[in-house]
Every structure is written in structure tokens, then in C-alpha cells.
PDB file of C-alpha atoms in Angstrom:
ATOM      1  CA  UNK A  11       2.758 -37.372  -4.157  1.00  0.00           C
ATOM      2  CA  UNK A  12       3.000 -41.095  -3.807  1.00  0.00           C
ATOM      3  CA  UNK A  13       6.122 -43.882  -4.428  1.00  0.00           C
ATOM      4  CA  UNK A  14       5.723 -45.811  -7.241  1.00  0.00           C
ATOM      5  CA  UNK A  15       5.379 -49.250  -5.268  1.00  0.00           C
ATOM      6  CA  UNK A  16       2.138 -47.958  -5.104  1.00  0.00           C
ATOM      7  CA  UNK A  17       1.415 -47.200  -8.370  1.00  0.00           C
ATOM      8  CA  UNK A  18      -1.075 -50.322  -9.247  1.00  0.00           C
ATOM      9  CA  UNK A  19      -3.204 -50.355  -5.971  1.00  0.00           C
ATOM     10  CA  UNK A  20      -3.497 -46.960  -4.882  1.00  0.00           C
ATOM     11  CA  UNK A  21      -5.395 -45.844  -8.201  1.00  0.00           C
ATOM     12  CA  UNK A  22      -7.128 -49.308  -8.327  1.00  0.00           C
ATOM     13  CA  UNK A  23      -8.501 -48.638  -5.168  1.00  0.00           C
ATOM     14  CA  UNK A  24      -9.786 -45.310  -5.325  1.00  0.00           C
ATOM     15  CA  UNK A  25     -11.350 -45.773  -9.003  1.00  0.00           C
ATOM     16  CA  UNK A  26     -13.587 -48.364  -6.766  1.00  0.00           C
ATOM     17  CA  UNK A  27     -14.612 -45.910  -4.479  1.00  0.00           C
ATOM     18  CA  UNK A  28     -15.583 -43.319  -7.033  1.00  0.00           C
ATOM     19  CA  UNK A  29     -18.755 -42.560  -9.669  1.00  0.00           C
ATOM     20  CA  UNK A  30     -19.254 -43.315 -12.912  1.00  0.00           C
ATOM     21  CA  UNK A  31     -17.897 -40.363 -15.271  1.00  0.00           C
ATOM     22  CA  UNK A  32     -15.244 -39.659 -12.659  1.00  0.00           C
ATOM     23  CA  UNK A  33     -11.606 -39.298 -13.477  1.00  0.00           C
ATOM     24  CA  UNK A  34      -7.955 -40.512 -12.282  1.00  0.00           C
ATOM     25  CA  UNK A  35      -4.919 -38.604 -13.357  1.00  0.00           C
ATOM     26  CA  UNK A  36      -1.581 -40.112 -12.760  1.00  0.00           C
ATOM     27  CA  UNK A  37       1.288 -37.901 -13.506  1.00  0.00           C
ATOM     28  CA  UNK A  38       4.817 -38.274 -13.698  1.00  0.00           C
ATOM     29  CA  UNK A  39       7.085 -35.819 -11.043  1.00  0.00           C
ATOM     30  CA  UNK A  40       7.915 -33.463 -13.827  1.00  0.00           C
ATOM     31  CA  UNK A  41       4.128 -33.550 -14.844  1.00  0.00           C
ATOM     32  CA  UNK A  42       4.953 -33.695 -18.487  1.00  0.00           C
ATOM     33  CA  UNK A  43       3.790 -37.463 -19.178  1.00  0.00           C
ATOM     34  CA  UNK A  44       0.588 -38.946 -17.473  1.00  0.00           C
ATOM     35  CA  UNK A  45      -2.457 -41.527 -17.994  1.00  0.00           C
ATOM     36  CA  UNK A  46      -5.589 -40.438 -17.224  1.00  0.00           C
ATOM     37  CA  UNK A  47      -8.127 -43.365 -16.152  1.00  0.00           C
ATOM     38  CA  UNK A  48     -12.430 -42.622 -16.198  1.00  0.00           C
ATOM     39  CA  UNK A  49     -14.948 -44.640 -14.967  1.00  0.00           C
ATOM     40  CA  UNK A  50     -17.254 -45.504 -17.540  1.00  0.00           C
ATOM     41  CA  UNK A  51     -19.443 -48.366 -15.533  1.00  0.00           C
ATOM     42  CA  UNK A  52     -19.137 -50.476 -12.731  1.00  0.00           C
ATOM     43  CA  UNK A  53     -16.592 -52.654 -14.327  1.00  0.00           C
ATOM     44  CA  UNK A  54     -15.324 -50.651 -17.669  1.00  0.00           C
ATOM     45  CA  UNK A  55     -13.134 -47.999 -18.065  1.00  0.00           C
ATOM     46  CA  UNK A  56     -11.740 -45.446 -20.330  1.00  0.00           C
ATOM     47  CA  UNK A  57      -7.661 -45.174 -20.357  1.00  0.00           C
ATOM     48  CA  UNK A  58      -5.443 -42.235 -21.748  1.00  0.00           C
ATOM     49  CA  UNK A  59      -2.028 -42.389 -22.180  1.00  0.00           C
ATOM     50  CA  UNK A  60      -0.419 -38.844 -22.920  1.00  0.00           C
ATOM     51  CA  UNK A  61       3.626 -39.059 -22.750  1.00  0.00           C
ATOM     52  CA  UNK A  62       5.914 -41.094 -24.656  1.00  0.00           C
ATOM     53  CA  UNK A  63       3.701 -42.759 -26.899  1.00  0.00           C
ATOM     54  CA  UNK A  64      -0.619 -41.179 -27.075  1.00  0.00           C
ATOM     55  CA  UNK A  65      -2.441 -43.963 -26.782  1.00  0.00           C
ATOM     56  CA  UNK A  66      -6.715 -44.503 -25.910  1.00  0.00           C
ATOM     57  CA  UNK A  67      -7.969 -47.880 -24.707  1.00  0.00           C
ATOM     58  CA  UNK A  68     -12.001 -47.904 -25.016  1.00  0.00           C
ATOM     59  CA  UNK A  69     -14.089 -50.397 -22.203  1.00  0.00           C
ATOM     60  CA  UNK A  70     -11.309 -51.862 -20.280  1.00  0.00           C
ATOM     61  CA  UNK A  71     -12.711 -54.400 -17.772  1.00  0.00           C
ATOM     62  CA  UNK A  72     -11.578 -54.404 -14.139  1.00  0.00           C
ATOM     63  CA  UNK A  73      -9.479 -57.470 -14.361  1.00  0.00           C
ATOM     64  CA  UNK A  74      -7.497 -56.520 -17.126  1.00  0.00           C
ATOM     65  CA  UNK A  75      -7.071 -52.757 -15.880  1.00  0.00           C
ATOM     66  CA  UNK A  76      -4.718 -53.848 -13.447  1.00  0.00           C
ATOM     67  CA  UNK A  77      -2.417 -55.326 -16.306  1.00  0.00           C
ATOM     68  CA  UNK A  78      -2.551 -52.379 -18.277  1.00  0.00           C
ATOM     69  CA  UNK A  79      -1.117 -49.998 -15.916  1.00  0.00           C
ATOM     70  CA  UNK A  80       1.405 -52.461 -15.492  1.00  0.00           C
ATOM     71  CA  UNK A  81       2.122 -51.961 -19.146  1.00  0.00           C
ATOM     72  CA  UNK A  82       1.917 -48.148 -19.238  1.00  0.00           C
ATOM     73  CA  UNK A  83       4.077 -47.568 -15.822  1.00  0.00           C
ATOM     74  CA  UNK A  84       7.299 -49.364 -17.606  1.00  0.00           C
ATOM     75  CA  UNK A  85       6.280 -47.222 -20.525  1.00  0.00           C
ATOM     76  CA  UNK A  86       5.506 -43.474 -19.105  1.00  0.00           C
ATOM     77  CA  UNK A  87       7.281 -44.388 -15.476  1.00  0.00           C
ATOM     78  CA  UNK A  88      10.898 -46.063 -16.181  1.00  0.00           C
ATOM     79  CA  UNK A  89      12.807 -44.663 -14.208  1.00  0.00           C
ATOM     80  CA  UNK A  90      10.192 -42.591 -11.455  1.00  0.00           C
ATOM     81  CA  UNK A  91      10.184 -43.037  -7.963  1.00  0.00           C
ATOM     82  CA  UNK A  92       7.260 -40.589  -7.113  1.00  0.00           C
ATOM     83  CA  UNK A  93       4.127 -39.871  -9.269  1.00  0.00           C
ATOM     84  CA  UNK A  94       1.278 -37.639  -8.778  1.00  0.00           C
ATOM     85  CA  UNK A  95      -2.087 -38.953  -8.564  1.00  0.00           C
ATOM     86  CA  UNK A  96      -4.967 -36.057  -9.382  1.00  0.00           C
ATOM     87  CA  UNK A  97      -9.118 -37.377  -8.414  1.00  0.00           C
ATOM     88  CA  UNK A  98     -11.588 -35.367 -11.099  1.00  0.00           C
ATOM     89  CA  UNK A  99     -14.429 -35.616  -8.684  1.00  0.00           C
ATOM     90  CA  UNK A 100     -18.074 -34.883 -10.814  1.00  0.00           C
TER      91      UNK A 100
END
């Protein structure tokens, strides 16, 4: 379980230490919303958003990733203090 001031750079940061094809899944404390983040390349990735709104963003770059999340934390996360984060390791 992590705080949600750390919900941007603690995902950002292991998505750079992992493989392509591997997964990030944030969830919410009560598990019932989350966004799910793969690796497709070096700098793209594949986002899921599952909770409030279903949502798929195709070949996200790096730089924009970081906005995004932004985006989908004031979305799924509004009023969270803790959130999950679950590594899908290939």
C-alpha cells in the first residue's frame, strides 16, 4: 500500500525498470476501481482505466504518460489517500 503523493512517480519509476509486455496495476483501497499500465516498448505504453468511466489509451509515449495519470488519479482517485500498486512480472 502506498500514499497517494506518490501516485505519479512510484509507478513511473518502476514501469522503467521493467520488460516489455510487463504490467502495472494501480488499485484503489477498496480495489473496486483501478488502471492498469503495460509496457509495450521502450517508450510506449498501453493504459486501462476500469472504474468510474472504462477507458483504453493505445501507444502512450513516456512524456505524456506522466500527464495522463494525472488525469485518471482526479478521475478514479478523488478522494484516496492510499492505493495499491500490483507488478505483473512476465
Amino acid at each position: 500500500m502506498h500514499d497517494i503523493k506518490t501516485f505519479i512517480n512510484t509507478p513511473l519509476n518502476e514501469l522503467k525498470k521493467m520488460s516489455i509486455g510487463e504490467k502495472v496495476e494501480l488499485l484503489t483501497y477498496k480495489k473496486d476501481r483501478k488502471i492498469v499500465i503495460t509496457k509495450q516498448d521502450q517508450g510506449t505504453f498501453h493504459v486501462v482505466e476500469d472504474g468510474f468511466e472504462h477507458k483504453e489509451f493505445k501507444n502512450i509515449e513516456a512524456a505524456k504518460l506522466e500527464h495522463l495519470l494525472k488525469q485518471l488519479k482526479s478521475v478514479e482517485f478523488p478522494k484516496n489517500r492510499k492505493y495499491y500498486m500490483v507488478k505483473h512480472m512476465l
